[in-house]
PDB file of C-alpha atoms in Angstrom:
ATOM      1  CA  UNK I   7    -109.299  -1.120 -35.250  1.00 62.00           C
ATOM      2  CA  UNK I   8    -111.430   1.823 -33.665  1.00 70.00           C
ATOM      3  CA  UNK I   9    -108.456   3.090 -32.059  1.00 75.00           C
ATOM      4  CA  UNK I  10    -105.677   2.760 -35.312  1.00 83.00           C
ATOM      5  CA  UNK I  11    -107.764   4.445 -37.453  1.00 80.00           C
ATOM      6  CA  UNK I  12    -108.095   7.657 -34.391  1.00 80.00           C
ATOM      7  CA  UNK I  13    -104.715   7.536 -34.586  1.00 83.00           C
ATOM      8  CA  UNK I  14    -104.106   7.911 -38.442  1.00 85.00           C
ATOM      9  CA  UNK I  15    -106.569  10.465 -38.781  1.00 82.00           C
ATOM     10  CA  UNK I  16    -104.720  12.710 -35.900  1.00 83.00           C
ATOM     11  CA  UNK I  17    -101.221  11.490 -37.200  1.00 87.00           C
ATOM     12  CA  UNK I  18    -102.216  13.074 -40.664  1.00 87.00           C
ATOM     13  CA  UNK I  19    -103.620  16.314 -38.846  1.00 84.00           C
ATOM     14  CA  UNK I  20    -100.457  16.479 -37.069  1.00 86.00           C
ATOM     15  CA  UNK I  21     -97.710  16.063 -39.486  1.00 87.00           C
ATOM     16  CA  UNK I  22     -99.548  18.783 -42.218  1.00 85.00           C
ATOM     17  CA  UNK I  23    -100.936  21.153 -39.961  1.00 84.00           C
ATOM     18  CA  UNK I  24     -98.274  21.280 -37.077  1.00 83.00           C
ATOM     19  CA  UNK I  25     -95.227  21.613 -39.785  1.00 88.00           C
ATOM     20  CA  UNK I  26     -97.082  24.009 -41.705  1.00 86.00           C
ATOM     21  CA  UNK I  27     -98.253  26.174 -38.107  1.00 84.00           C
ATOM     22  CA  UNK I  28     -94.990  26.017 -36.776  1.00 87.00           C
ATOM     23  CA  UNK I  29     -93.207  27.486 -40.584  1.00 90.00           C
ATOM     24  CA  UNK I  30     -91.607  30.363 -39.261  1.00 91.00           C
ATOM     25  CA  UNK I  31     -90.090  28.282 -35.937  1.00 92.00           C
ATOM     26  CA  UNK I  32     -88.162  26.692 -38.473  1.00 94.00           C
ATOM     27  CA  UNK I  33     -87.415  29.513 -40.630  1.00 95.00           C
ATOM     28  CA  UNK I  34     -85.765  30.961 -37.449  1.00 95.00           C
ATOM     29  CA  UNK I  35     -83.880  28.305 -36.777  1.00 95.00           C
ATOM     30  CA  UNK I  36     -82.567  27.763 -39.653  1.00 96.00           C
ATOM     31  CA  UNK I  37     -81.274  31.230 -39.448  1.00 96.00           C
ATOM     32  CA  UNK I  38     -80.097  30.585 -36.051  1.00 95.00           C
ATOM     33  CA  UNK I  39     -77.733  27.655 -37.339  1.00 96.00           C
ATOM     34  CA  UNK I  40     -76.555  29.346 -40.112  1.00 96.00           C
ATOM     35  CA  UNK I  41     -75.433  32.827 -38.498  1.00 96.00           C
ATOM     36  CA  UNK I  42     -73.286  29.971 -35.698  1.00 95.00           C
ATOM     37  CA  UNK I  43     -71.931  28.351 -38.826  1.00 95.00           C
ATOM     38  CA  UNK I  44     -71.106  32.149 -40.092  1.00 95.00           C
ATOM     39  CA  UNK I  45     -69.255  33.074 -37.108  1.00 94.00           C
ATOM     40  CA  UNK I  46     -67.119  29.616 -37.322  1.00 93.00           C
ATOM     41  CA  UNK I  47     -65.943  30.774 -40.990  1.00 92.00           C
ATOM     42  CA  UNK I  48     -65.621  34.034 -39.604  1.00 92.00           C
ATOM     43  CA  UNK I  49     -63.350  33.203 -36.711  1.00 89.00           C
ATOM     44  CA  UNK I  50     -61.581  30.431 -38.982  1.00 86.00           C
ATOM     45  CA  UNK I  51     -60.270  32.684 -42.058  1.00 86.00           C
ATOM     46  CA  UNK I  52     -59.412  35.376 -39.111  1.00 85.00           C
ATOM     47  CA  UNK I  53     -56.727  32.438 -37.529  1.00 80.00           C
ATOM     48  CA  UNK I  54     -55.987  31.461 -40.734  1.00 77.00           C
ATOM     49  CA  UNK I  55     -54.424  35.154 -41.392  1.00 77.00           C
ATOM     50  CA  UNK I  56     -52.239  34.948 -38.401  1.00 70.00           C
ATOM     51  CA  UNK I  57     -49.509  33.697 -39.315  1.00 54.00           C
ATOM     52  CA  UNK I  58     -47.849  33.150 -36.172  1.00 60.00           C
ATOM     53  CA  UNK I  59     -50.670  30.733 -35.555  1.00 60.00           C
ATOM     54  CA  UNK I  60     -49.391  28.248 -39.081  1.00 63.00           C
ATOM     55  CA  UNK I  61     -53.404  27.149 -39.500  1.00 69.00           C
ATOM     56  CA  UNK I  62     -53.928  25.964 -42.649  1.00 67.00           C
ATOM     57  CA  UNK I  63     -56.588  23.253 -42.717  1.00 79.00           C
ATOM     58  CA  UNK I  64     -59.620  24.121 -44.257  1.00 85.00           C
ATOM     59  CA  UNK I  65     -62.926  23.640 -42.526  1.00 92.00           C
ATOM     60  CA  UNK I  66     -64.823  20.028 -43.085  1.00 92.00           C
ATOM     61  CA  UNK I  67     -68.445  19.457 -42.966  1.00 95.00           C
ATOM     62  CA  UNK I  68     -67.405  17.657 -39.635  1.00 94.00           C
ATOM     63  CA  UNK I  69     -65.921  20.508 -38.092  1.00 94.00           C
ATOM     64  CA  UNK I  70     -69.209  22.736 -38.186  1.00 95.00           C
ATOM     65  CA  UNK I  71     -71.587  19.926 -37.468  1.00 95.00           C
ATOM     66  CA  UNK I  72     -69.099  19.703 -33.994  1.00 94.00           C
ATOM     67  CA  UNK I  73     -69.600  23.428 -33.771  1.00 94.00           C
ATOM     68  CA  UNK I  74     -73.091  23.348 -33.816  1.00 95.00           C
ATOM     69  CA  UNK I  75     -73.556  20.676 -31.705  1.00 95.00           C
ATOM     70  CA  UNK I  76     -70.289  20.319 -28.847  1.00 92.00           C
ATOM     71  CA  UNK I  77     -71.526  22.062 -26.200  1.00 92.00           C
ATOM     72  CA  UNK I  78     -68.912  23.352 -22.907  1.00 91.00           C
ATOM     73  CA  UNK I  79     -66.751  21.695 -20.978  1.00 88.00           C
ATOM     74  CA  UNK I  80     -67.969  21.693 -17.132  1.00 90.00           C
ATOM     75  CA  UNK I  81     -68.109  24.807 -15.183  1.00 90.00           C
ATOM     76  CA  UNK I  82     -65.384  24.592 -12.355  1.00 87.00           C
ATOM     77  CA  UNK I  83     -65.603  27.634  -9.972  1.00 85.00           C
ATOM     78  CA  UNK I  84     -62.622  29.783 -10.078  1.00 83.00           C
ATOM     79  CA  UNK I  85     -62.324  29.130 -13.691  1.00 82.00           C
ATOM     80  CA  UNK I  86     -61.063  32.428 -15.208  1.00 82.00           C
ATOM     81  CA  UNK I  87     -60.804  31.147 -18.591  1.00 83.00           C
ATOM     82  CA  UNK I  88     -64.629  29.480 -18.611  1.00 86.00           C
ATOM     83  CA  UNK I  89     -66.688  30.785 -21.549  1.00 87.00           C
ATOM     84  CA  UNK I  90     -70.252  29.705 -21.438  1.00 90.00           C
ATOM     85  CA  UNK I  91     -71.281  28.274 -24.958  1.00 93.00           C
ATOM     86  CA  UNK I  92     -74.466  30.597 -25.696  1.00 94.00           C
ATOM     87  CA  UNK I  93     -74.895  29.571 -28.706  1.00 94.00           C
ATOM     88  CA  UNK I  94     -75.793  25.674 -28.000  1.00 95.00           C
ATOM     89  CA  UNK I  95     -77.882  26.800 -24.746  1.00 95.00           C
ATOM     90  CA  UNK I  96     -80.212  29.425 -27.402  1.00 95.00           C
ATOM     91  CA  UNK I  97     -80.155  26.346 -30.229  1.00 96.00           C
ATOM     92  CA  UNK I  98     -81.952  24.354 -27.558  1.00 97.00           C
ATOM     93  CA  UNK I  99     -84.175  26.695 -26.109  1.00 96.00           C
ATOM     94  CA  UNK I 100     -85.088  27.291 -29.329  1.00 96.00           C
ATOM     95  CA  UNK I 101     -85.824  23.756 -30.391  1.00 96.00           C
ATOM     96  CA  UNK I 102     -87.908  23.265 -26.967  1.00 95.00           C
ATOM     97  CA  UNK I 103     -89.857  26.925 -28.021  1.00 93.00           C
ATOM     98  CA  UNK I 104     -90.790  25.475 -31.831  1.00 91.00           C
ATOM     99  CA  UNK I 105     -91.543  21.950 -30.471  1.00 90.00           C
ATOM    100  CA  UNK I 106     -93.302  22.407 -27.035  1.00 86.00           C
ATOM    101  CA  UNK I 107     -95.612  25.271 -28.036  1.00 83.00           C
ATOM    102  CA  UNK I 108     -97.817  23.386 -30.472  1.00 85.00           C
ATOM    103  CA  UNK I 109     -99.724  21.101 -28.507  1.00 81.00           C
ATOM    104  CA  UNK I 110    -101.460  22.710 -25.620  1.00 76.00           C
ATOM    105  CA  UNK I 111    -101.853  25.294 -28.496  1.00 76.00           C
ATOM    106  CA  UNK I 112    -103.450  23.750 -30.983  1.00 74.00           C
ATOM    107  CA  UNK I 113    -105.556  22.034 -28.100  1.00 72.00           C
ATOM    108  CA  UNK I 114    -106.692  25.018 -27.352  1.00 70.00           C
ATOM    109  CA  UNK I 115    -107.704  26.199 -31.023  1.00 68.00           C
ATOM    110  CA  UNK I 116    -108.779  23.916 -34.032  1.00 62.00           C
ATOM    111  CA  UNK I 117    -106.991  20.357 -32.746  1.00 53.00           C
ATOM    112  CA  UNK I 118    -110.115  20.026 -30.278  1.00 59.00           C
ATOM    113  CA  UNK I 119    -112.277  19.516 -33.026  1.00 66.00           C
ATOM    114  CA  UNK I 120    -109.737  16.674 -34.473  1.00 62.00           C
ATOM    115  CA  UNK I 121    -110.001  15.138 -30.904  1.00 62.00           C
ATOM    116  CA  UNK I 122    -113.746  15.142 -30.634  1.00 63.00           C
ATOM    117  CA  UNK I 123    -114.180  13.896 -34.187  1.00 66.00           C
ATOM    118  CA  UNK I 124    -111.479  11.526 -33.990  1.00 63.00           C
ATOM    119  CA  UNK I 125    -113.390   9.573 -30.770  1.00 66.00           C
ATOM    120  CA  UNK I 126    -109.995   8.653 -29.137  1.00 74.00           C
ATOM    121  CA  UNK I 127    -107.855  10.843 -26.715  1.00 80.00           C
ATOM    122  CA  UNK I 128    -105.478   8.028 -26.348  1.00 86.00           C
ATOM    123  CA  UNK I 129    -104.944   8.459 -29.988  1.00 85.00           C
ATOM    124  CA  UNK I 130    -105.227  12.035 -30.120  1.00 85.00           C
ATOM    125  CA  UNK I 131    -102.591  12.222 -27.045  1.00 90.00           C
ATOM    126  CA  UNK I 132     -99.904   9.406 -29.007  1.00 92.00           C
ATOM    127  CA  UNK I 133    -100.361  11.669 -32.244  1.00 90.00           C
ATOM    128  CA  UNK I 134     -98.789  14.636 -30.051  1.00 91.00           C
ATOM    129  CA  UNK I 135     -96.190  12.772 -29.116  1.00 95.00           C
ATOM    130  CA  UNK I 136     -95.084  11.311 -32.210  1.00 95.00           C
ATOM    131  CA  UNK I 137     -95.582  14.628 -33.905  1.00 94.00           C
ATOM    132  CA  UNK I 138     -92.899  16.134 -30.756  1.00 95.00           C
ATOM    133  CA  UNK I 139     -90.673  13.176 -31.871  1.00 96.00           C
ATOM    134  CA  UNK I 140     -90.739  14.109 -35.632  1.00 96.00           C
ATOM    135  CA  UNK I 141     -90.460  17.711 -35.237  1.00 95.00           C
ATOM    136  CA  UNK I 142     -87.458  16.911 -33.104  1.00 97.00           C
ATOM    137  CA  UNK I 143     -85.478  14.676 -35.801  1.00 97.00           C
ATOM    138  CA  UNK I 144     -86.886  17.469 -38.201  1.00 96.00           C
ATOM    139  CA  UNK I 145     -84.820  20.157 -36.405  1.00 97.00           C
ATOM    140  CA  UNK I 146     -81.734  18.264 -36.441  1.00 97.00           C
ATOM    141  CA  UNK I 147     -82.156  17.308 -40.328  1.00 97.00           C
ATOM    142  CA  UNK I 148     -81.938  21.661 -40.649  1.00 96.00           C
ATOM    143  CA  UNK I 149     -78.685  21.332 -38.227  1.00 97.00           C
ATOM    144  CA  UNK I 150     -77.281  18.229 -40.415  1.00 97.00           C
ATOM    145  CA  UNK I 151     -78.127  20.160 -43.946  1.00 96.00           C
ATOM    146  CA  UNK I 152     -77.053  24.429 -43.278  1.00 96.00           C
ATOM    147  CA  UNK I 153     -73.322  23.116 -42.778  1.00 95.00           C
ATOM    148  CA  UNK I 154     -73.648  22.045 -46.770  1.00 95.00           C
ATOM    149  CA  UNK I 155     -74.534  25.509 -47.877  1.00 93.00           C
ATOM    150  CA  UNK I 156     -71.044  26.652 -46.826  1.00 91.00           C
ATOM    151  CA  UNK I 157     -69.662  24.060 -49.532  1.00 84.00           C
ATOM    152  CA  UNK I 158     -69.411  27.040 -51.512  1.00 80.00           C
ATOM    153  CA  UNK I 159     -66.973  28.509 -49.347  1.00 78.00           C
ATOM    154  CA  UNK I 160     -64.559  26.114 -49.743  1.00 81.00           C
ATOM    155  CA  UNK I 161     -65.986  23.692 -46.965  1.00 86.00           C
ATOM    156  CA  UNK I 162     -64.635  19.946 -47.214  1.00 89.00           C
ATOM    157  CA  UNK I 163     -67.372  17.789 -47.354  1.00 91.00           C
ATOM    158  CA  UNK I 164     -65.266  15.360 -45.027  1.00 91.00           C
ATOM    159  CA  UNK I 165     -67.276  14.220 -42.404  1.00 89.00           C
ATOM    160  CA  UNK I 166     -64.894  13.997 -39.469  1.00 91.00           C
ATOM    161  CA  UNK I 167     -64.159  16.923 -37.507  1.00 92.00           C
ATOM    162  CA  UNK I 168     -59.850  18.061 -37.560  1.00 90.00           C
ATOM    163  CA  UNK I 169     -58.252  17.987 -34.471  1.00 87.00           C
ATOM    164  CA  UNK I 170     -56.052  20.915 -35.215  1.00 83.00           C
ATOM    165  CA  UNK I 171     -59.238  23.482 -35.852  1.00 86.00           C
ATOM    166  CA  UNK I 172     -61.312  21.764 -32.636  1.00 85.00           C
ATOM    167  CA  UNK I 173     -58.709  23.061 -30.122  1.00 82.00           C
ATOM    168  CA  UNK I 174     -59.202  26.185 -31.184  1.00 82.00           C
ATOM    169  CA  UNK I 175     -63.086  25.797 -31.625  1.00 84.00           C
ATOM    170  CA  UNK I 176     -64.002  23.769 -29.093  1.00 82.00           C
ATOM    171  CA  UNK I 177     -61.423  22.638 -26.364  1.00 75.00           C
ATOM    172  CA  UNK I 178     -62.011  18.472 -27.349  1.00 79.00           C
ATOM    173  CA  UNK I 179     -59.524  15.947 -28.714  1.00 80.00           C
ATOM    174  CA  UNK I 180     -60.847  14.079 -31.771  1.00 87.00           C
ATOM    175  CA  UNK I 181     -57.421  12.541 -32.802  1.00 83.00           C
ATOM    176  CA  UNK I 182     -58.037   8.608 -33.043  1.00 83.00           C
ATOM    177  CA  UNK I 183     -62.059   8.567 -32.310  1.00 88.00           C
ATOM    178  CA  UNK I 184     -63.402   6.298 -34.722  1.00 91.00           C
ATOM    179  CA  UNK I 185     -65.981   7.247 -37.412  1.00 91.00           C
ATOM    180  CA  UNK I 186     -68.474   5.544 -35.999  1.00 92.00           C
ATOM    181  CA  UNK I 187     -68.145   6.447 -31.861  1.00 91.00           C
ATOM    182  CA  UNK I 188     -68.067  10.122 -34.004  1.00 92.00           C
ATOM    183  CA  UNK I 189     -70.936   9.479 -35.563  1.00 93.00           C
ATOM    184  CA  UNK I 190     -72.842   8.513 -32.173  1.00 93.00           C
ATOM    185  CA  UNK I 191     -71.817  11.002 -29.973  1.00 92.00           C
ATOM    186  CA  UNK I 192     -72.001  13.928 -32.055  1.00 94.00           C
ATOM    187  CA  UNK I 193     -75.330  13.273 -33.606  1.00 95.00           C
ATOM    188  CA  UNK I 194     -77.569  10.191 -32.512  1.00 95.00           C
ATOM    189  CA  UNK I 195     -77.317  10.459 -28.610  1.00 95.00           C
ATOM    190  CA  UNK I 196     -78.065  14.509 -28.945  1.00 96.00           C
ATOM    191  CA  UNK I 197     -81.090  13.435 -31.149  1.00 97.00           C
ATOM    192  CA  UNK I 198     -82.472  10.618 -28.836  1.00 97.00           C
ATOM    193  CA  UNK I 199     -81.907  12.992 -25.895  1.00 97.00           C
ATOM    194  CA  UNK I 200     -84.104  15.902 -27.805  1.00 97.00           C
ATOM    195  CA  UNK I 201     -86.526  13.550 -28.557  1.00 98.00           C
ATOM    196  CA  UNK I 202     -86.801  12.226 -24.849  1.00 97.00           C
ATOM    197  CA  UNK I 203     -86.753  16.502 -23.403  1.00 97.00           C
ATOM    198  CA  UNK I 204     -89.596  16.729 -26.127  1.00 97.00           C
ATOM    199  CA  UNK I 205     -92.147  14.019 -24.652  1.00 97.00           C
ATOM    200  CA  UNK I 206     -90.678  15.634 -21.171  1.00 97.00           C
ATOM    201  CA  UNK I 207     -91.742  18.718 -21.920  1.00 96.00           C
ATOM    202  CA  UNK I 208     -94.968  18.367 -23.598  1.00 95.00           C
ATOM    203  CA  UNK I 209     -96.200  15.617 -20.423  1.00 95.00           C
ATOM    204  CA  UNK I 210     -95.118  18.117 -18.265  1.00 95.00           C
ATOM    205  CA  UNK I 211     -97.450  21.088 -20.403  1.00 92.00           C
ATOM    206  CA  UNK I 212    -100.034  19.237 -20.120  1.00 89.00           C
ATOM    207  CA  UNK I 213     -99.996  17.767 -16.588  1.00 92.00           C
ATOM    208  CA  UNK I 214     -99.502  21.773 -15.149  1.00 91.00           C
ATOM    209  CA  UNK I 215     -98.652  24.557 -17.783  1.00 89.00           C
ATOM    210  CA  UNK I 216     -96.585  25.265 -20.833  1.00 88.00           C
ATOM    211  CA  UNK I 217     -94.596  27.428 -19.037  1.00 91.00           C
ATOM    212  CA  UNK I 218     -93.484  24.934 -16.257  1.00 94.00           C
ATOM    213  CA  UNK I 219     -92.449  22.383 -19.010  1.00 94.00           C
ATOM    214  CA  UNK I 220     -90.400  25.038 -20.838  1.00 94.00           C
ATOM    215  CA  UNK I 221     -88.517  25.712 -17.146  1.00 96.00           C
ATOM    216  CA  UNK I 222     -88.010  22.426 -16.722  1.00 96.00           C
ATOM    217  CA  UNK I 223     -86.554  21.435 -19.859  1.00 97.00           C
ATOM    218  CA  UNK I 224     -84.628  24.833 -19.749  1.00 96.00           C
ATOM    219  CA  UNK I 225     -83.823  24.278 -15.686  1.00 96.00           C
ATOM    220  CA  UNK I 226     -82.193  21.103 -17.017  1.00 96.00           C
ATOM    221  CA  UNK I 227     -79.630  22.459 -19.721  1.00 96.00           C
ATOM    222  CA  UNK I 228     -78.516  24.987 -17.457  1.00 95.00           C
ATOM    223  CA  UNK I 229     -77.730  22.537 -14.658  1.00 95.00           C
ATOM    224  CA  UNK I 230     -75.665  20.882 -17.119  1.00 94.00           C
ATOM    225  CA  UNK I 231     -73.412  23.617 -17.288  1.00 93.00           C
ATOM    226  CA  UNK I 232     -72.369  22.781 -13.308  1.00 93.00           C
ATOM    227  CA  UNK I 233     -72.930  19.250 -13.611  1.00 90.00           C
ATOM    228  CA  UNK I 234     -71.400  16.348 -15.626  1.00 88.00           C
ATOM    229  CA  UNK I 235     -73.262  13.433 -14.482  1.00 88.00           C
ATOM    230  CA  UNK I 236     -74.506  10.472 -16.240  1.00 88.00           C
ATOM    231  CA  UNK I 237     -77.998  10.519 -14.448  1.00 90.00           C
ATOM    232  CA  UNK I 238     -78.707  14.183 -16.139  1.00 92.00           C
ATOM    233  CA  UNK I 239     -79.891  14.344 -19.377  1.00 93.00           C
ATOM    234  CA  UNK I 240     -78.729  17.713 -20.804  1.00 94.00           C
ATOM    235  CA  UNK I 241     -74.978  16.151 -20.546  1.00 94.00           C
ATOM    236  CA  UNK I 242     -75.924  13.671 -23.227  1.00 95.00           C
ATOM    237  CA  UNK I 243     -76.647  16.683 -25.948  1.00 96.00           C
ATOM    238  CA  UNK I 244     -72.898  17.601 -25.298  1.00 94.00           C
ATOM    239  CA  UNK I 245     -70.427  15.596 -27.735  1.00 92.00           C
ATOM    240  CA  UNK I 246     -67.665  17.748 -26.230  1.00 89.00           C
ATOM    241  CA  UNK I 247     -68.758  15.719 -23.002  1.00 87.00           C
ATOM    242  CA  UNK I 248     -69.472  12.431 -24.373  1.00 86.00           C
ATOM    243  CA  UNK I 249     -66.233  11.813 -26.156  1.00 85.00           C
ATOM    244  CA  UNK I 250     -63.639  12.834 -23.428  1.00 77.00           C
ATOM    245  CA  UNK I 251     -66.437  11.759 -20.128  1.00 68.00           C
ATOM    246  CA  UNK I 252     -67.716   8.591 -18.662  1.00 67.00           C
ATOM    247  CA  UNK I 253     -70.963   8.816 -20.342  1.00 73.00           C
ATOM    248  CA  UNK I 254     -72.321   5.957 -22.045  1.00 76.00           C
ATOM    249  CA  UNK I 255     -75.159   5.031 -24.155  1.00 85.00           C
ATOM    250  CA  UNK I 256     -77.081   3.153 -21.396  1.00 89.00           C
ATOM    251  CA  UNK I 257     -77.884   6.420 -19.842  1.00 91.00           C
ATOM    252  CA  UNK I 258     -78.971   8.088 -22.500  1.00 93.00           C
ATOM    253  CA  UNK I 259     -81.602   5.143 -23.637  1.00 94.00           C
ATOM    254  CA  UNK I 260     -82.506   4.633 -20.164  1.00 95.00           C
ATOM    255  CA  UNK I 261     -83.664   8.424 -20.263  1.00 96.00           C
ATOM    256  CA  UNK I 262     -85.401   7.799 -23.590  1.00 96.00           C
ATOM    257  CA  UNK I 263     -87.301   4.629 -21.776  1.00 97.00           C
ATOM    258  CA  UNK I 264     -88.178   6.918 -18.691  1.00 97.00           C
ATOM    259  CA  UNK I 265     -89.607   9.765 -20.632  1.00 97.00           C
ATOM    260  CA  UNK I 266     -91.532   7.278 -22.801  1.00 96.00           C
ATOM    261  CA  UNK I 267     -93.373   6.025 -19.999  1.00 97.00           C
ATOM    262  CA  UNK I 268     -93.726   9.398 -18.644  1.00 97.00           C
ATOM    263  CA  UNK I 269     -95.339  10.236 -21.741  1.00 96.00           C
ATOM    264  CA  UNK I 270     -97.770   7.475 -22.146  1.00 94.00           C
ATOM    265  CA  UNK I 271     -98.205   6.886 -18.393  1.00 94.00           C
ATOM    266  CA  UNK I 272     -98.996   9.726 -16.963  1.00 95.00           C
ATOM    267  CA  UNK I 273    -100.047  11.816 -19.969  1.00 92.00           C
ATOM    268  CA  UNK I 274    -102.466   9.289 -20.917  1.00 89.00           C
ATOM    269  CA  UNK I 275    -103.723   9.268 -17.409  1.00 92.00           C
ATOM    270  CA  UNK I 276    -104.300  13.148 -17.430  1.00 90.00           C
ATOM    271  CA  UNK I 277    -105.666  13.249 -20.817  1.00 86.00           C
ATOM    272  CA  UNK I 278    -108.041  10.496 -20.315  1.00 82.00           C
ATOM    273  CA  UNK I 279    -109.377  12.739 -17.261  1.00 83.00           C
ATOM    274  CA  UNK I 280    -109.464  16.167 -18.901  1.00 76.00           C
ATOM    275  CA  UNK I 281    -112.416  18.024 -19.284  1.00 69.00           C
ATOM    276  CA  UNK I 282    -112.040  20.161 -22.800  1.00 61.00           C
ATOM    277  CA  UNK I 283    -114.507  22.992 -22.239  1.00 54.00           C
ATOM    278  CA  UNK I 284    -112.979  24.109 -18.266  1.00 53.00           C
ATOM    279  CA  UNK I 285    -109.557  23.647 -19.987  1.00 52.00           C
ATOM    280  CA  UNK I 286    -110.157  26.081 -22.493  1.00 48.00           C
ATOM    281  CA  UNK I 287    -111.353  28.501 -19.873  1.00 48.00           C
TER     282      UNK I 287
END
């Protein structure tokens, strides 16, 4: 009973003070997702006026959301046509920037008092987490609603992506994928995999330093660009990937599962053994 109430009180701290701290993170991305979604109407109406190219589909809501989100195919060496995707490596450095940083931050400022009034770490710790998990789905609700703002230049609010402007946009087939396999791979298995790089990252702050959480989580997106394998994670945040690979769901949960234990195992551990006052020297 002790414990749930701990837990409340720090939720509540959490979810009005971290959203509110952490206001200009999102600001910025925002920003971030709509100059990407610029450039795609940019580079679309500049296709459309060549007319040796014959494009004449309009953009749908599904074709940005696939922009935002698609990632790169594989880098091969020898590849003279390979074109890193900058753009979907910044958006996630970004994300693990607005989301990481608050924790060992506000541990080191105001959320102390929250812990030592609350009378739980557990509950303080679980709080942290869950507020990295909702900041997480709160960043891609910003990538799910920008796309809408183009509606007003002449964006279809269809959902699925067009084949016809994604092999110009990004190099994968979508002809025949069902809504829903669209649906999963383009949205809820990037989501789940933030969320699990989140609790990753913030275990990994506290266990050493912020910094070495941030290089992991960022060690891991780059490695993605050289590896397509099912047993790293960054692959899973790629629907470009996902769709035309051999990467499943069970990976991507069993990641989620691993990072949750992480999180609870061996940040409770630390955080049950922290001393406050050397750790804000």
């Amino acid at each position: 009973m002790q414990f749930t109430k701990s837990l409340r009180r720090c939720l509540r701290y959490d979810l009005l003070h971290g959203f509110r701290r952490q206001a200009l993170f999102w600001l910025g991305g925002a920003a971030i997702l709509l100059i990407v979604c610029l450039q795609l109407t940019v580079q679309h109406r500049s296709l459309r006026q060549a007319s040796y190219l014959h494009l004449e589909s309009t953009l749908t809501y599904g074709d940005y959301l696939l922009y935002l989100l698609h990632g790169m195919p594989r880098f091969v060496p020898g590849d003279q046509n390979f074109v890193p995707n900058v753009e979907w490596l910044l958006l996630h450095l970004y994300l693990a920037c607005a989301v990481g940083s608050y924790p060992q931050r506000d541990l080191l400022e105001t959320g102390a008092q929250i812990w030592l009034r609350s009378g739980s770490r557990r509950g303080w710790w679980i709080s942290k987490c869950l507020w990295s998990a909702a900041a997480t789905v709160f960043f891609y609700l910003l990538i799910l609603l920008v796309p809408w703002l183009f509606s007003f230049a002449g964006m279809s609010p269809d959902w699925m992506p067009q084949n016809e402007i994604q092999q110009y946009f990004s190099s994968v087939s979508v002809a025949g994928v069902p809504p829903g396999r669209m649906l999963l791979h383009t949205v809820l298995l990037p989501l789940l995999t933030s969320v699990s790089l989140s609790l990753l990252q913030i275990t990994l702050s506290l266990l050493t330093r912020p910094l070495f959480g941030l290089l992991a989580v960022a060690a891991m997106l780059v490695s993605a660009i050289f590896q397509a394998d099912w047993w790293l994670p960054a692959n899973y945040l790629m629907p470009t990937r996902c769709l035309t690979g051999s990467f499943h769901t069970g990976g991507c949960l069993l990641f989620f599962v691993l990072a949750l234990c992480f999180a609870f195992g061996a940040g409770g551990w630390k955080i049950a053994r922290l001393d406050l006052y050397s750790h804000h020297d």
